[in-house]
XYZ file of C-alpha atoms in Angstrom:
207
model
C 64.770 12.600 -3.302
C 63.807 15.922 -4.859
C 67.337 17.340 -4.559
C 70.475 16.219 -6.368
C 73.936 17.440 -7.263
C 74.074 20.454 -9.583
C 76.724 21.059 -12.200
C 77.434 24.536 -10.865
C 78.155 23.088 -7.429
C 80.565 20.511 -8.853
C 82.398 23.188 -10.824
C 82.639 25.586 -7.898
C 83.866 22.908 -5.505
C 86.343 21.548 -8.059
C 87.805 24.997 -8.733
C 88.028 25.687 -5.007
C 90.453 22.754 -4.763
C 92.363 23.901 -7.868
C 91.537 20.703 -9.754
C 91.167 20.458 -13.516
C 88.319 18.463 -14.985
C 90.838 15.838 -16.083
C 92.347 15.566 -12.590
C 88.952 15.162 -10.966
C 87.914 12.619 -13.610
C 91.070 10.570 -13.063
C 90.534 10.499 -9.304
C 87.029 9.055 -9.498
C 87.558 6.872 -12.568
C 85.509 8.666 -15.231
C 86.404 10.603 -18.372
C 87.016 14.345 -18.413
C 84.124 14.579 -20.893
C 81.829 13.145 -18.220
C 82.877 15.833 -15.739
C 82.403 18.486 -18.442
C 78.876 17.222 -19.110
C 78.033 17.359 -15.390
C 79.262 20.934 -15.060
C 77.355 22.125 -18.145
C 74.099 20.477 -17.034
C 74.207 17.914 -19.851
C 74.289 14.980 -17.497
C 74.404 13.912 -13.849
C 76.860 11.676 -11.994
C 75.545 8.217 -11.206
C 74.436 7.611 -7.629
C 77.401 5.237 -7.177
C 79.772 8.154 -7.825
C 78.408 10.479 -5.154
C 80.606 9.224 -2.330
C 83.905 9.097 -4.303
C 83.095 12.469 -5.871
C 82.524 14.021 -2.460
C 85.770 12.493 -1.202
C 87.706 13.821 -4.204
C 86.319 17.303 -3.566
C 87.177 17.074 0.138
C 83.632 17.502 1.402
C 80.764 15.436 2.798
C 78.004 13.929 0.678
C 75.585 16.424 2.279
C 77.733 19.347 1.188
C 77.999 17.947 -2.326
C 74.241 17.568 -2.707
C 73.375 20.952 -1.213
C 76.322 22.765 -2.742
C 77.083 24.360 0.619
C 80.255 23.826 2.598
C 79.673 23.164 6.271
C 81.872 24.426 9.075
C 81.522 22.505 12.310
C 81.788 25.099 15.064
C 80.794 22.659 17.767
C 83.476 20.052 18.260
C 81.791 18.729 21.394
C 78.703 17.698 19.370
C 76.286 19.020 21.989
C 72.764 17.678 21.683
C 71.542 21.253 22.063
C 72.297 21.521 18.331
C 69.553 18.970 17.721
C 67.332 19.207 14.685
C 63.915 17.609 14.266
C 62.272 16.491 11.042
C 58.664 15.292 10.646
C 57.387 13.629 7.476
C 54.058 15.200 6.392
C 53.020 11.940 4.712
C 53.622 9.209 7.301
C 54.351 11.294 10.415
C 57.789 9.749 10.912
C 59.916 11.713 13.425
C 63.637 12.000 12.797
C 66.206 13.542 15.123
C 69.747 14.571 14.205
C 72.556 16.448 15.953
C 74.034 18.225 12.938
C 73.734 19.068 9.265
C 72.341 16.227 7.160
C 70.008 15.424 4.287
C 66.832 13.692 5.426
C 64.383 12.057 3.033
C 61.162 10.196 3.863
C 58.365 8.994 1.582
C 60.264 10.451 -1.379
C 60.365 13.947 0.130
C 63.489 15.815 1.237
C 62.542 17.164 4.651
C 63.621 20.573 5.956
C 64.729 20.885 9.594
C 61.916 22.277 11.719
C 62.369 25.717 13.249
C 61.063 25.845 16.804
C 59.037 28.797 18.060
C 58.375 29.649 21.683
C 55.301 27.841 22.979
C 52.255 30.132 22.873
C 49.085 30.320 24.965
C 47.400 27.716 22.771
C 50.222 25.261 23.433
C 50.981 25.819 27.105
C 53.538 23.385 28.504
C 52.881 22.487 32.151
C 55.661 20.937 34.254
C 55.005 19.308 37.625
C 57.587 17.589 39.827
C 56.343 14.138 40.885
C 58.853 12.277 43.092
C 62.013 11.995 40.949
C 60.309 12.677 37.608
C 58.653 15.605 35.913
C 55.086 15.174 34.721
C 54.662 17.207 31.536
C 51.304 18.026 30.025
C 50.308 20.223 27.111
C 47.090 22.223 27.150
C 45.906 21.045 23.763
C 43.117 18.961 22.240
C 44.083 15.550 20.876
C 41.683 14.974 18.002
C 42.326 12.997 14.825
C 42.850 16.203 12.854
C 44.670 18.352 15.436
C 47.058 16.899 17.980
C 50.488 16.960 19.608
C 52.739 14.408 17.897
C 55.583 14.217 20.426
C 57.111 15.689 23.562
C 60.890 15.700 23.930
C 63.519 17.053 26.302
C 66.961 17.933 24.953
C 69.960 18.871 27.077
C 73.647 19.057 26.168
C 74.141 15.316 26.692
C 70.719 13.674 26.705
C 67.494 13.419 24.752
C 64.218 11.860 25.872
C 61.208 11.628 23.593
C 57.656 10.353 23.909
C 55.581 9.693 20.784
C 51.946 10.731 21.159
C 48.882 9.751 19.171
C 45.506 11.326 18.305
C 42.744 10.799 20.865
C 45.345 10.004 23.520
C 46.668 12.325 26.206
C 49.194 15.088 25.592
C 51.350 14.094 28.546
C 54.476 12.208 29.565
C 56.931 11.681 32.424
C 60.570 12.603 31.842
C 63.730 12.621 33.934
C 64.698 16.253 33.446
C 68.207 17.085 34.602
C 70.211 20.311 34.502
C 68.926 22.634 31.826
C 67.760 22.305 28.246
C 64.632 22.625 26.122
C 61.285 20.875 26.110
C 59.993 20.464 22.553
C 56.480 19.704 21.377
C 55.206 19.233 17.848
C 51.700 20.243 16.812
C 50.626 18.753 13.490
C 49.056 22.073 12.461
C 51.285 24.701 14.075
C 54.668 23.004 13.969
C 57.546 22.697 16.431
C 57.549 24.667 19.698
C 59.937 24.833 22.632
C 60.132 25.857 26.281
C 63.421 26.565 28.045
C 63.876 24.446 31.169
C 66.286 24.897 34.059
C 65.967 22.590 37.040
C 67.602 25.211 39.241
C 64.947 27.766 38.340
C 61.993 25.416 37.952
C 62.608 23.295 41.072
C 59.466 22.964 43.182
C 58.379 20.223 45.509
C 54.795 20.559 44.330
C 52.837 22.587 41.870
C 52.710 23.366 38.213
C 55.266 25.316 36.212
C 54.623 27.090 32.959
């Protein structure tokens, strides 16, 4: 991990709960001097203390490490809040439905920000029986390729992992409305809004 708890974050979160250094220290089983050292950047809490420290401060481990408090405005946990992470070293794809800290190959990964698919990454959608055949107008070379195609709705996610020198295509059971995501290893994450009501055709290609 290239991110860890900062002393300023511990101090701010402790003061927000009106705790003294001694009170916080007593709760997690350390000395007040230890807490003082953390807050003045003269030391760091051991990894084994992260969870009890977060609990004592009334926050999640993610909030403690980032120093940001998180307000969950989506109690239904809709999958439309999905976030994608791709490791630049091994290509691992990670999907989450909320705020979290993701690390792979020793790197803390940022959530990818999706842009609208452009003309160089055209997403074609064709209804074939009870499935949708999705293709991406894109080369699939070893150095430039589409890594995955996914469909995310409020209650479902489908994903197909793709590989260089293969085909940028998949079949998905698209239902209702949501977003089709693709990831280009050079241009990043892109999306296309899908609505079955709007895009319903018995034959043909949709863009």
